[in-house]
Tab-separated table of C-alpha atoms in Angstrom:
chain	number	residue	atom	x	y	z
A	455	UNK	CA	19.597	10.852	22.802
A	456	UNK	CA	16.782	12.966	24.341
A	457	UNK	CA	13.664	10.914	23.090
A	458	UNK	CA	10.410	12.581	22.408
A	459	UNK	CA	7.299	11.983	24.473
A	460	UNK	CA	3.824	13.116	24.418
A	461	UNK	CA	2.850	15.529	27.394
A	462	UNK	CA	-0.301	16.972	26.393
A	463	UNK	CA	-3.517	16.391	24.440
A	464	UNK	CA	-6.875	18.091	23.977
A	465	UNK	CA	-9.809	18.365	21.995
A	466	UNK	CA	-11.661	21.772	21.086
A	467	UNK	CA	-15.423	22.124	21.136
A	468	UNK	CA	-16.755	19.289	18.952
A	469	UNK	CA	-19.890	18.791	17.071
A	470	UNK	CA	-21.835	21.820	15.736
A	471	UNK	CA	-19.875	24.784	17.173
A	472	UNK	CA	-20.459	27.805	14.830
A	473	UNK	CA	-16.847	28.663	15.527
A	474	UNK	CA	-14.275	29.353	13.038
A	475	UNK	CA	-11.257	27.264	12.168
A	476	UNK	CA	-8.696	29.414	13.923
A	477	UNK	CA	-10.990	29.804	17.013
A	478	UNK	CA	-11.167	25.940	17.482
A	479	UNK	CA	-7.673	25.385	16.865
A	480	UNK	CA	-6.570	28.123	19.310
A	481	UNK	CA	-9.067	26.485	21.891
A	482	UNK	CA	-7.389	23.006	21.396
A	483	UNK	CA	-3.780	24.256	21.589
A	484	UNK	CA	-4.518	25.993	24.512
A	485	UNK	CA	-6.014	23.232	26.301
A	486	UNK	CA	-3.499	20.738	25.035
A	487	UNK	CA	-0.807	23.105	26.499
A	488	UNK	CA	-2.641	23.470	30.037
A	489	UNK	CA	-2.738	19.625	30.079
A	490	UNK	CA	0.920	19.589	29.666
A	491	UNK	CA	1.683	22.402	32.365
A	492	UNK	CA	3.384	24.355	29.609
A	493	UNK	CA	2.708	27.902	28.024
A	494	UNK	CA	2.098	29.110	24.772
A	495	UNK	CA	5.713	30.812	24.746
A	496	UNK	CA	7.311	27.749	25.479
A	497	UNK	CA	6.304	26.506	22.041
A	498	UNK	CA	9.203	26.322	19.397
A	499	UNK	CA	7.928	23.833	16.935
A	500	UNK	CA	4.433	23.831	15.281
A	501	UNK	CA	2.703	21.780	12.885
A	502	UNK	CA	-0.818	22.126	11.456
A	503	UNK	CA	-2.437	21.486	7.831
A	504	UNK	CA	-5.771	21.275	6.044
A	505	UNK	CA	-7.134	24.521	7.510
A	506	UNK	CA	-8.203	25.751	4.189
A	507	UNK	CA	-5.431	27.958	3.352
A	508	UNK	CA	-1.907	27.906	1.704
A	509	UNK	CA	0.397	28.711	4.704
A	510	UNK	CA	-1.478	26.835	7.102
A	511	UNK	CA	1.174	26.427	9.799
A	512	UNK	CA	2.538	29.895	9.255
A	513	UNK	CA	-1.100	31.474	9.610
A	514	UNK	CA	-1.846	29.540	12.784
A	515	UNK	CA	1.553	30.436	14.372
A	516	UNK	CA	0.883	34.106	13.719
A	517	UNK	CA	-2.662	33.622	15.181
A	518	UNK	CA	-1.249	31.903	18.184
A	519	UNK	CA	1.682	34.497	18.578
A	520	UNK	CA	4.459	32.136	18.289
A	521	UNK	CA	7.384	32.282	16.198
A	522	UNK	CA	8.447	28.687	15.500
A	523	UNK	CA	11.890	27.768	14.451
A	524	UNK	CA	10.492	24.246	13.357
A	525	UNK	CA	7.379	23.843	11.514
A	526	UNK	CA	5.501	21.186	9.139
A	527	UNK	CA	2.466	21.701	7.201
A	528	UNK	CA	2.536	18.169	5.609
A	529	UNK	CA	-0.787	17.418	3.739
A	530	UNK	CA	-1.693	13.845	3.739
A	531	UNK	CA	-5.133	13.852	4.602
A	532	UNK	CA	-6.239	12.271	7.938
A	533	UNK	CA	-2.866	10.595	8.465
A	534	UNK	CA	-1.010	14.057	8.431
A	535	UNK	CA	-0.876	14.176	12.184
A	536	UNK	CA	0.649	10.792	12.468
A	537	UNK	CA	3.195	11.762	9.917
A	538	UNK	CA	3.933	14.978	11.591
A	539	UNK	CA	4.359	13.198	14.961
A	540	UNK	CA	7.004	11.008	13.275
A	541	UNK	CA	8.671	14.187	11.792
A	542	UNK	CA	8.679	15.672	15.371
A	543	UNK	CA	10.057	12.867	17.139
A	544	UNK	CA	13.215	13.379	14.853
A	545	UNK	CA	13.397	17.014	15.387
A	546	UNK	CA	13.253	16.701	19.098
A	547	UNK	CA	15.860	14.008	19.061
A	548	UNK	CA	18.386	16.281	17.122
A	549	UNK	CA	17.312	19.140	19.418
A	550	UNK	CA	15.935	21.254	16.513
A	551	UNK	CA	12.780	21.681	18.353
A	552	UNK	CA	11.971	21.520	22.310
A	553	UNK	CA	8.472	21.847	22.311
A	554	UNK	CA	6.301	20.928	19.507
A	555	UNK	CA	2.576	21.472	19.197
A	556	UNK	CA	0.715	19.468	16.356
A	557	UNK	CA	-2.874	20.722	15.897
A	558	UNK	CA	-5.822	20.453	13.556
A	559	UNK	CA	-9.244	22.015	13.313
A	560	UNK	CA	-12.307	22.222	11.241
A	561	UNK	CA	-15.730	23.768	11.045
A	562	UNK	CA	-17.112	21.776	8.109
A	563	UNK	CA	-20.331	21.066	9.838
A	564	UNK	CA	-21.252	24.638	10.700
A	565	UNK	CA	-19.801	25.794	7.533
A	566	UNK	CA	-21.388	22.797	5.413
A	567	UNK	CA	-18.097	22.947	3.335
A	568	UNK	CA	-17.963	19.442	2.087
A	569	UNK	CA	-18.814	18.796	-1.603
A	570	UNK	CA	-20.160	15.305	-2.534
A	571	UNK	CA	-17.747	14.789	-5.457
A	572	UNK	CA	-14.673	16.184	-3.604
A	573	UNK	CA	-12.436	18.974	-4.423
A	574	UNK	CA	-11.777	19.776	-8.142
A	575	UNK	CA	-8.006	20.294	-8.880
A	576	UNK	CA	-8.243	20.448	-12.680
A	577	UNK	CA	-4.580	20.196	-13.613
A	578	UNK	CA	-4.117	16.939	-11.759
A	579	UNK	CA	-4.787	13.544	-12.971
A	580	UNK	CA	-7.546	12.480	-10.489
A	581	UNK	CA	-9.577	15.538	-11.659
A	582	UNK	CA	-8.633	15.009	-15.395
A	583	UNK	CA	-9.290	11.112	-15.848
A	584	UNK	CA	-11.443	10.106	-12.957
A	585	UNK	CA	-13.663	13.045	-11.574
A	586	UNK	CA	-15.544	13.326	-15.092
A	587	UNK	CA	-17.223	9.812	-14.171
A	588	UNK	CA	-18.670	11.384	-11.209
A	589	UNK	CA	-17.280	9.390	-8.210
A	590	UNK	CA	-18.443	10.313	-4.682
A	591	UNK	CA	-15.234	11.197	-2.896
A	592	UNK	CA	-14.261	9.881	-0.748
A	593	UNK	CA	-17.132	7.265	-0.251
A	594	UNK	CA	-17.110	5.690	-3.927
A	595	UNK	CA	-13.353	4.815	-3.541
A	596	UNK	CA	-13.893	2.742	-0.249
A	597	UNK	CA	-17.240	1.364	-1.798
A	598	UNK	CA	-15.174	-0.235	-4.568
A	599	UNK	CA	-12.731	-1.704	-1.763
A	600	UNK	CA	-15.825	-3.009	0.090
A	601	UNK	CA	-17.435	-4.540	-3.089
A	602	UNK	CA	-14.113	-6.197	-3.940
A	603	UNK	CA	-13.462	-7.572	-0.239
A	604	UNK	CA	-16.767	-9.180	-0.521
A	605	UNK	CA	-16.319	-10.784	-3.765
A	606	UNK	CA	-12.950	-12.057	-2.790
A	607	UNK	CA	-13.551	-13.103	0.590
A	608	UNK	CA	-17.258	-13.690	1.162
A	609	UNK	CA	-17.210	-11.262	3.595
A	610	UNK	CA	-20.667	-10.332	4.805
A	611	UNK	CA	-22.287	-6.954	4.800
A	612	UNK	CA	-23.136	-7.485	8.448
A	613	UNK	CA	-19.376	-7.584	9.373
A	614	UNK	CA	-19.136	-4.078	8.097
A	615	UNK	CA	-22.228	-3.173	10.132
A	616	UNK	CA	-20.656	-4.526	13.262
A	617	UNK	CA	-17.777	-2.004	12.902
A	618	UNK	CA	-20.371	0.813	13.088
A	619	UNK	CA	-22.608	-0.903	15.967
A	620	UNK	CA	-19.391	-1.169	17.962
A	621	UNK	CA	-18.361	2.285	17.599
A	622	UNK	CA	-21.726	3.436	18.516
A	623	UNK	CA	-21.492	1.200	21.709
A	624	UNK	CA	-18.228	2.990	22.548
A	625	UNK	CA	-19.647	6.592	21.882
A	626	UNK	CA	-22.289	5.825	24.494
A	627	UNK	CA	-19.516	5.780	27.057
A	628	UNK	CA	-17.869	9.036	25.936
A	629	UNK	CA	-19.436	12.408	26.932
A	630	UNK	CA	-17.874	14.082	24.272
A	631	UNK	CA	-19.046	11.836	21.422
A	632	UNK	CA	-21.665	13.397	19.114
A	633	UNK	CA	-23.717	10.225	19.511
A	634	UNK	CA	-23.174	9.957	23.223
A	635	UNK	CA	-26.904	10.451	24.118
A	636	UNK	CA	-28.244	8.818	20.868
A	637	UNK	CA	-28.604	5.332	21.988
A	638	UNK	CA	-27.394	2.143	20.217
A	639	UNK	CA	-27.930	1.088	16.758
A	640	UNK	CA	-28.304	-2.336	15.547
A	641	UNK	CA	-26.904	-4.189	12.552
A	642	UNK	CA	-30.443	-4.086	11.022
A	643	UNK	CA	-30.201	-0.270	11.085
A	644	UNK	CA	-26.819	-0.119	9.437
A	645	UNK	CA	-27.631	-2.628	6.644
A	646	UNK	CA	-30.991	-1.140	5.932
A	647	UNK	CA	-29.765	2.549	6.153
A	648	UNK	CA	-30.002	4.542	2.751
A	649	UNK	CA	-27.359	3.254	0.540
A	650	UNK	CA	-25.269	5.961	-1.101
A	651	UNK	CA	-22.590	3.927	-3.027
A	652	UNK	CA	-23.220	0.336	-2.813
A	653	UNK	CA	-22.437	-1.724	-0.875
A	654	UNK	CA	-21.938	1.162	1.725
A	655	UNK	CA	-24.798	3.287	3.226
A	656	UNK	CA	-25.300	6.214	5.510
A	657	UNK	CA	-24.326	4.445	8.646
A	658	UNK	CA	-21.097	3.137	7.149
A	659	UNK	CA	-19.996	6.575	6.761
A	660	UNK	CA	-17.979	8.770	9.340
A	661	UNK	CA	-19.779	11.831	10.870
A	662	UNK	CA	-19.330	15.256	9.450
A	663	UNK	CA	-18.724	17.487	12.324
A	664	UNK	CA	-16.671	20.431	13.505
A	665	UNK	CA	-13.821	19.940	15.942
A	666	UNK	CA	-10.216	20.384	16.638
A	667	UNK	CA	-7.473	18.626	18.593
A	668	UNK	CA	-3.810	19.187	19.682
A	669	UNK	CA	-0.973	17.170	21.066
A	670	UNK	CA	2.034	18.290	22.602
A	671	UNK	CA	5.544	16.465	22.517
A	672	UNK	CA	8.686	17.424	24.143
A	673	UNK	CA	11.958	15.594	25.224
A	674	UNK	CA	12.123	13.015	28.138
A	675	UNK	CA	14.298	15.306	30.145
A	676	UNK	CA	12.043	18.353	29.975
A	677	UNK	CA	8.999	16.008	30.712
A	678	UNK	CA	10.425	14.897	33.813
A	679	UNK	CA	9.791	18.365	35.237
A	680	UNK	CA	6.224	18.556	34.046
A	681	UNK	CA	3.249	17.492	35.956
A	682	UNK	CA	1.537	15.631	33.231
A	683	UNK	CA	1.952	11.925	32.723
A	684	UNK	CA	3.972	11.461	29.507
A	685	UNK	CA	3.519	8.691	27.124
A	686	UNK	CA	6.408	7.121	25.069
A	687	UNK	CA	6.527	6.900	21.364
A	688	UNK	CA	7.818	3.525	20.562
A	689	UNK	CA	7.687	3.572	16.841
A	690	UNK	CA	6.066	5.587	13.858
A	691	UNK	CA	6.072	4.756	9.875
A	692	UNK	CA	4.587	6.540	6.997
A	693	UNK	CA	3.744	5.646	3.414
A	694	UNK	CA	2.128	7.104	0.409
A	695	UNK	CA	0.852	4.433	-2.116
A	696	UNK	CA	-1.216	6.393	-4.788
A	697	UNK	CA	-3.792	9.010	-5.231
A	698	UNK	CA	-6.095	8.154	-8.369
A	699	UNK	CA	-8.686	5.423	-7.659
A	700	UNK	CA	-7.421	3.342	-10.377
A	701	UNK	CA	-3.848	3.381	-9.070
A	702	UNK	CA	-4.410	1.640	-5.910
A	703	UNK	CA	-1.995	-1.102	-5.999
A	704	UNK	CA	-4.875	-3.492	-4.343
A	705	UNK	CA	-8.100	-2.867	-3.296
A	706	UNK	CA	-7.866	-5.340	-0.519
A	707	UNK	CA	-4.237	-4.830	0.749
A	708	UNK	CA	-3.543	-1.253	1.897
A	709	UNK	CA	-0.219	0.584	2.468
A	710	UNK	CA	-0.809	-0.501	6.195
A	711	UNK	CA	0.772	-3.900	5.445
A	712	UNK	CA	4.152	-1.844	5.111
A	713	UNK	CA	3.700	0.673	7.832
A	714	UNK	CA	2.528	-1.881	10.289
A	715	UNK	CA	5.334	-4.150	9.660
A	716	UNK	CA	7.820	-1.311	10.079
A	717	UNK	CA	6.311	-0.019	13.313
A	718	UNK	CA	5.997	-3.183	14.758
A	719	UNK	CA	9.748	-3.942	13.885
A	720	UNK	CA	10.913	-0.649	15.506
A	721	UNK	CA	8.943	-1.069	18.500
A	722	UNK	CA	10.105	-4.816	18.948
A	723	UNK	CA	6.280	-5.778	19.499
A	724	UNK	CA	3.793	-8.202	17.690
A	725	UNK	CA	0.245	-7.221	17.266
A	726	UNK	CA	-0.790	-9.458	20.384
A	727	UNK	CA	1.236	-7.114	22.613
A	728	UNK	CA	-1.019	-4.124	21.895
A	729	UNK	CA	-3.542	-3.415	24.628
A	730	UNK	CA	-5.711	-0.831	22.928
A	731	UNK	CA	-6.112	0.163	19.178
A	732	UNK	CA	-7.357	3.305	17.336
A	733	UNK	CA	-7.713	2.828	13.769
A	734	UNK	CA	-9.047	5.599	11.425
A	735	UNK	CA	-12.879	4.406	10.723
A	736	UNK	CA	-13.549	6.963	7.906
A	737	UNK	CA	-15.703	4.042	6.788
A	738	UNK	CA	-16.653	0.603	8.118
A	739	UNK	CA	-14.443	-1.049	5.407
A	740	UNK	CA	-11.349	0.961	6.352
A	741	UNK	CA	-11.427	-0.687	9.700
A	742	UNK	CA	-11.610	-4.182	8.186
A	743	UNK	CA	-8.887	-3.614	5.760
A	744	UNK	CA	-6.610	-2.045	8.422
A	745	UNK	CA	-7.079	-4.922	10.845
A	746	UNK	CA	-6.027	-7.364	8.111
A	747	UNK	CA	-2.920	-5.154	7.020
A	748	UNK	CA	-1.647	-4.644	10.409
A	749	UNK	CA	-1.674	-8.112	11.403
A	750	UNK	CA	-4.400	-8.563	13.762
A	751	UNK	CA	-6.095	-10.973	11.687
A	752	UNK	CA	-5.200	-12.840	8.330
A	753	UNK	CA	-6.228	-11.336	4.819
A	754	UNK	CA	-9.943	-12.069	4.402
A	755	UNK	CA	-10.614	-12.905	7.945
A	756	UNK	CA	-11.728	-9.483	9.345
A	757	UNK	CA	-15.161	-10.200	8.915
A	758	UNK	CA	-15.059	-13.021	11.388
A	759	UNK	CA	-12.408	-11.343	13.643
A	760	UNK	CA	-15.101	-8.545	14.729
A	761	UNK	CA	-17.951	-10.936	15.561
A	762	UNK	CA	-19.158	-11.814	18.948
A	763	UNK	CA	-18.765	-8.580	20.567
A	764	UNK	CA	-15.068	-8.477	20.062
A	765	UNK	CA	-14.615	-4.808	19.339
A	766	UNK	CA	-17.445	-3.727	21.473
A	767	UNK	CA	-16.834	-2.377	25.069
A	768	UNK	CA	-16.101	-5.417	27.187
A	769	UNK	CA	-14.704	-7.460	24.257
A	770	UNK	CA	-11.363	-8.784	24.148
A	771	UNK	CA	-10.203	-6.242	21.534
A	772	UNK	CA	-10.797	-2.703	22.557
A	773	UNK	CA	-10.672	-0.576	19.474
A	774	UNK	CA	-11.865	3.108	18.603
A	775	UNK	CA	-12.721	3.581	22.338
A	776	UNK	CA	-13.787	7.225	22.019
A	777	UNK	CA	-16.570	6.104	19.501
A	778	UNK	CA	-14.289	6.717	16.437
A	779	UNK	CA	-15.228	8.913	13.300
A	780	UNK	CA	-18.396	6.952	13.056
A	781	UNK	CA	-20.037	8.000	16.206
A	782	UNK	CA	-17.691	10.473	18.241
A	783	UNK	CA	-16.449	13.297	15.923
A	784	UNK	CA	-15.158	13.695	12.358
A	785	UNK	CA	-13.965	17.000	11.392
A	786	UNK	CA	-12.739	15.867	8.116
A	787	UNK	CA	-9.108	14.752	9.128
A	788	UNK	CA	-9.454	12.300	12.085
A	789	UNK	CA	-5.765	11.266	12.507
A	790	UNK	CA	-5.113	13.607	15.765
A	791	UNK	CA	-8.056	12.198	17.453
A	792	UNK	CA	-6.472	8.683	17.398
A	793	UNK	CA	-3.381	9.942	19.211
A	794	UNK	CA	-5.643	12.112	21.862
A	795	UNK	CA	-7.455	8.869	22.741
A	796	UNK	CA	-4.639	6.652	22.639
A	797	UNK	CA	-2.639	8.941	25.148
A	798	UNK	CA	-5.706	9.135	27.400
A	799	UNK	CA	-5.982	5.398	27.549
A	800	UNK	CA	-2.235	5.186	28.490
A	801	UNK	CA	-2.840	7.797	31.010
A	802	UNK	CA	-5.977	5.864	32.525
A	803	UNK	CA	-8.029	8.985	32.397
A	804	UNK	CA	-10.995	7.646	30.079
A	805	UNK	CA	-13.433	7.053	32.915
A	806	UNK	CA	-16.189	4.697	31.803
A	807	UNK	CA	-14.550	3.792	28.610
A	808	UNK	CA	-11.173	3.139	30.189
A	809	UNK	CA	-9.514	-0.054	29.082
A	810	UNK	CA	-8.021	-1.455	32.546
A	811	UNK	CA	-4.336	-1.755	32.620
A	812	UNK	CA	-3.706	-0.394	29.032
A	813	UNK	CA	0.172	-0.115	28.811
A	814	UNK	CA	0.683	-0.151	24.799
A	815	UNK	CA	-1.460	1.515	22.208
A	816	UNK	CA	-1.598	1.475	18.217
A	817	UNK	CA	-2.754	4.273	16.206
A	818	UNK	CA	-3.094	3.425	12.481
A	819	UNK	CA	-4.211	6.628	10.307
A	820	UNK	CA	-5.069	6.670	6.765
A	821	UNK	CA	-5.562	9.743	4.357
A	822	UNK	CA	-7.550	10.713	1.260
A	823	UNK	CA	-9.018	7.331	-0.133
A	824	UNK	CA	-6.423	4.987	1.606
A	825	UNK	CA	-3.784	6.938	-0.167
A	826	UNK	CA	-1.506	7.718	2.790
A	827	UNK	CA	-1.013	5.487	5.967
A	828	UNK	CA	0.793	6.145	9.326
A	829	UNK	CA	1.239	3.708	12.116
A	830	UNK	CA	2.223	5.129	15.331
A	831	UNK	CA	2.956	2.757	18.649
A	832	UNK	CA	2.698	4.424	21.958
A	833	UNK	CA	3.474	3.054	25.548
A	834	UNK	CA	3.494	4.218	29.234
A	835	UNK	CA	6.696	5.537	30.329
B	723	UNK	CA	-24.646	22.147	-7.530
B	724	UNK	CA	-21.676	22.100	-9.811
B	725	UNK	CA	-21.332	20.781	-13.081
B	726	UNK	CA	-19.328	17.583	-14.276
B	727	UNK	CA	-15.551	18.698	-14.454
B	728	UNK	CA	-14.223	19.033	-18.320
B	729	UNK	CA	-10.853	17.459	-19.146
B	730	UNK	CA	-8.044	19.807	-18.787
B	731	UNK	CA	-5.364	19.128	-21.477
B	732	UNK	CA	-1.639	19.635	-21.140
B	733	UNK	CA	1.096	18.319	-23.650
B	734	UNK	CA	1.430	14.872	-22.209
B	735	UNK	CA	-2.407	14.066	-22.096
B	736	UNK	CA	-3.730	15.891	-25.312
B	737	UNK	CA	-3.329	13.247	-27.631
B	738	UNK	CA	-5.091	10.804	-25.536
B	739	UNK	CA	-7.949	13.062	-25.220
B	740	UNK	CA	-8.227	14.150	-28.847
B	741	UNK	CA	-8.044	10.200	-29.854
B	742	UNK	CA	-11.312	9.831	-27.924
B	743	UNK	CA	-12.920	11.887	-30.197
B	744	UNK	CA	-12.311	9.387	-33.067
B	745	UNK	CA	-13.447	6.575	-30.693
B	746	UNK	CA	-10.022	5.505	-30.078
B	747	UNK	CA	-8.721	4.351	-26.544
B	748	UNK	CA	-5.187	4.926	-26.196
B	749	UNK	CA	-2.512	3.205	-23.891
B	750	UNK	CA	0.846	4.601	-23.454
B	751	UNK	CA	3.533	1.940	-23.924
B	752	UNK	CA	7.381	2.149	-23.260
B	753	UNK	CA	9.588	1.352	-25.993
B	754	UNK	CA	12.457	0.097	-23.635
B	755	UNK	CA	10.594	-2.266	-21.162
B	756	UNK	CA	7.281	-2.788	-22.859
B	757	UNK	CA	5.171	-1.581	-19.789
B	758	UNK	CA	1.889	-0.062	-20.309
B	759	UNK	CA	0.526	2.937	-18.335
B	760	UNK	CA	-2.790	4.933	-17.948
B	761	UNK	CA	-3.075	7.891	-17.352
B	762	UNK	CA	-0.293	9.254	-19.668
B	763	UNK	CA	2.945	10.591	-18.023
B	764	UNK	CA	6.113	12.066	-19.370
B	765	UNK	CA	8.108	8.963	-18.742
B	766	UNK	CA	7.772	5.228	-18.007
B	767	UNK	CA	6.974	4.488	-14.355
B	768	UNK	CA	8.424	1.022	-14.800
B	769	UNK	CA	11.693	1.788	-16.038
B	770	UNK	CA	11.999	5.463	-16.247
B	771	UNK	CA	12.560	5.693	-20.082
B	772	UNK	CA	11.211	8.702	-21.883
B	773	UNK	CA	10.859	6.711	-25.033
B	774	UNK	CA	7.176	6.257	-25.284
B	775	UNK	CA	4.669	5.496	-27.853
B	776	UNK	CA	0.717	5.011	-28.119
B	777	UNK	CA	-0.930	1.658	-28.741
B	778	UNK	CA	-4.688	1.422	-29.289
B	779	UNK	CA	-6.370	-0.689	-26.473
B	780	UNK	CA	-8.307	-3.905	-27.497
B	781	UNK	CA	-11.510	-2.418	-25.606
B	782	UNK	CA	-11.660	-5.897	-23.760
B	783	UNK	CA	-11.235	-6.133	-20.053
B	784	UNK	CA	-12.720	-7.359	-16.718
B	785	UNK	CA	-14.397	-5.834	-13.764
B	786	UNK	CA	-12.131	-5.425	-10.847
B	787	UNK	CA	-14.906	-3.816	-8.630
B	788	UNK	CA	-17.844	-1.584	-8.841
B	789	UNK	CA	-20.364	0.516	-6.978
B	790	UNK	CA	-23.881	1.643	-7.806
B	791	UNK	CA	-23.942	5.484	-6.926
B	792	UNK	CA	-27.537	6.639	-5.565
B	793	UNK	CA	-26.627	10.528	-5.450
B	794	UNK	CA	-25.145	12.365	-8.259
B	795	UNK	CA	-22.735	14.953	-7.109
B	796	UNK	CA	-23.190	17.175	-10.509
B	797	UNK	CA	-26.286	18.428	-11.737
B	798	UNK	CA	-25.449	17.120	-15.351
B	799	UNK	CA	-25.022	13.543	-13.985
B	800	UNK	CA	-28.321	11.323	-13.293
B	801	UNK	CA	-28.243	8.857	-10.595
B	802	UNK	CA	-28.276	5.928	-10.209
B	803	UNK	CA	-25.085	5.155	-12.106
B	804	UNK	CA	-22.554	2.304	-11.862
B	805	UNK	CA	-18.745	3.437	-11.355
B	806	UNK	CA	-16.420	0.510	-11.955
B	807	UNK	CA	-12.677	-0.118	-12.031
B	808	UNK	CA	-11.959	-2.018	-15.338
B	809	UNK	CA	-8.719	-4.003	-15.762
B	810	UNK	CA	-7.989	-3.902	-19.558
B	811	UNK	CA	-6.355	-6.871	-21.114
B	812	UNK	CA	-3.427	-4.678	-21.784
B	813	UNK	CA	-2.709	-4.679	-17.740
B	814	UNK	CA	-3.808	-1.203	-17.101
B	815	UNK	CA	-6.778	-0.225	-14.973
B	816	UNK	CA	-9.436	2.502	-15.534
B	817	UNK	CA	-12.023	4.148	-13.387
B	818	UNK	CA	-15.167	4.256	-15.705
B	819	UNK	CA	-18.793	3.734	-15.847
B	820	UNK	CA	-20.627	0.216	-16.607
B	821	UNK	CA	-23.380	0.986	-19.035
B	822	UNK	CA	-26.437	-1.015	-20.501
B	823	UNK	CA	-26.592	-3.415	-17.549
B	824	UNK	CA	-28.535	-3.746	-14.431
B	825	UNK	CA	-26.816	-3.840	-11.039
B	826	UNK	CA	-28.104	-7.455	-10.639
B	827	UNK	CA	-26.168	-8.549	-13.539
B	828	UNK	CA	-22.724	-7.111	-12.402
B	829	UNK	CA	-20.273	-9.139	-10.772
B	830	UNK	CA	-16.440	-8.604	-10.088
B	831	UNK	CA	-14.328	-10.385	-12.736
B	832	UNK	CA	-17.220	-10.287	-15.574
B	833	UNK	CA	-15.785	-9.526	-18.943
B	834	UNK	CA	-16.623	-6.259	-20.452
B	835	UNK	CA	-16.105	-4.436	-23.711
B	836	UNK	CA	-15.638	-0.650	-24.720
B	837	UNK	CA	-18.411	1.967	-25.525
B	838	UNK	CA	-18.289	5.623	-25.748
B	839	UNK	CA	-20.201	8.461	-24.122
B	840	UNK	CA	-19.860	12.339	-24.427
B	841	UNK	CA	-17.412	13.845	-22.399
B	842	UNK	CA	-18.705	16.929	-20.370
B	843	UNK	CA	-18.107	20.349	-21.795
B	844	UNK	CA	-18.366	22.001	-25.073
B	845	UNK	CA	-15.804	19.710	-26.888
B	846	UNK	CA	-15.679	16.686	-29.035
B	847	UNK	CA	-14.098	14.580	-26.564
B	848	UNK	CA	-15.699	11.215	-25.455
B	849	UNK	CA	-15.392	9.183	-22.311
B	850	UNK	CA	-14.652	5.389	-22.484
B	851	UNK	CA	-17.103	3.338	-20.608
B	852	UNK	CA	-17.772	-0.194	-20.567
B	853	UNK	CA	-20.586	-2.826	-20.705
B	854	UNK	CA	-20.978	-6.548	-19.969
B	855	UNK	CA	-20.023	-8.725	-22.898
C-alpha cells in the first residue's frame, strides 16, 4: 500500500492583511507547494471549506486553475482539516488522488465579519430553540463547560489562565505570531481581564485574525523523489457528537475521549509516547478538557497538570508551540495550523521554539462548540 | 445590531411553540420505549419509533451549568443576563435563562422551577425560563 505522507506546509500572511479570502488561500497553497517541491499542475486532489460560499472546493479549485478528480468540502468547523486529512489519506492509499492540497483562509479580522451571537440558520434547531436566549456563540457554550468543570472538580480560575499565559510565552518565540512582540502576560492579567461570559474573560478567548494555511500530501513513493522532508501520518480519527448546546452529551467529557482512544490504538502509541502536542485552544477551557479526554491526565486533573510551567517553553509538556489560537493567529477555523506546526516541529525547523528531538506529534482539533473532534498522530519518517 | 431571532415553525415543532402561548411546556415522549426528548423530532432518537406523544413538563429541574453574559448580541436583549442549561426532572436538558436571582445565588445543581417570558417577534409565543426555588 502506498501510504500518504505530508510533504508541504505553509501559512499565508497572517494578522490584519486587508487581503481577500481567495488571495490569502492562493498565497498559502503556492507557498505549501513550493515547500513540497511540487507545482500547481501536480495537484489532482483538493479540499477546502468555510470560505463563505457554497461550492467552496470548486470555487477555489477554479481560482487556482486546477481540475481536481478528488475533492472534499467537509464543513466541521475547526476540525474540518484534520477530518479532510483522514479522507485524503484514504484517497491516496486507494490511488484516487496522487497529490492532495488541503487549504483554508479567512479575512475575518479585516472584514469584521464575526457576529457576537453566531450565524442564524432559522430552519435549524439551534436557531429555533437556543438562539432566542441570546447565547454568545461560541464563547457561552465553552463558558458553560468551564463553569461545570470548576463546580465538578474544583478547578481553579488560574488553571484556565495558565493556558493563556503559556500560549503567550510560546508566541514570544514565533516571529509569525500576532503577539510575537507584545510581551508576556500574567495570570492576573487573564483573571482580571474583562469578563464576557462568566467564568471566561477576554484573555481566555482566541484571537480574531486573518490568515490561511495549506498542507500538501502525496504517496510515500512520490515523496521519495521530492526535496522536502516528509512526515508520516500514523493515525487519524473523527467524531461528531452534537450541535445544540443542550445536546452536548457531557459538559466535561468531550468527543476527544473517543477520537483519542481510536487514534492511539491505530498508531500503537500511548499518550506518554508523544513528543509535542497541538491542541486547538479556541478558549482556555478547550485545552483543559482535551488534555483529560486524550488521556494526558485523568478527568478533573488538567488544572493541576498545567501548573508549574509544564506547558510553557522549557516545560516537560511542549504544547501549542506556535502560540496557538490564543496568541499566534486565529482566522476562525484553526485546525490547519495545528497540522502545519506539528509538521514543522517534526522537521526540526521551528527555530527558537523547536522541541529538541521531536519524533512524534499529536494534533487534536475541535469544531464549533466542541461539536466535532478529530485527532491526528504524526511522526518522522 | 441584529434583533433576537424569532422561532421558525415547522410541522414537527409547531405544537410545542403553540403550547408555550398557553404557558405549557411540552416534552415529546416515545410511546414505544418511554424516552423523553427535547427539541421535538419526527421520531424517537432512543429507539427509532415514530409513535410519539406530548407530555407536559412538571417545570421542576436542576442547574447543570450557567454563565453570566456581560454583552448582549442583540439590540432587544439587555445585558447582563444569565444563560443556563437546566436538567428537567423528565430527563431532558434545555438552554434557557435564569431569572429573578443574583449571580451570587447561582450554583450548579441548585433546584429551579419554570417561569415564562415573551418570545421575540410579533407572536403570542413564550420562552420557558427558570428561577431558583
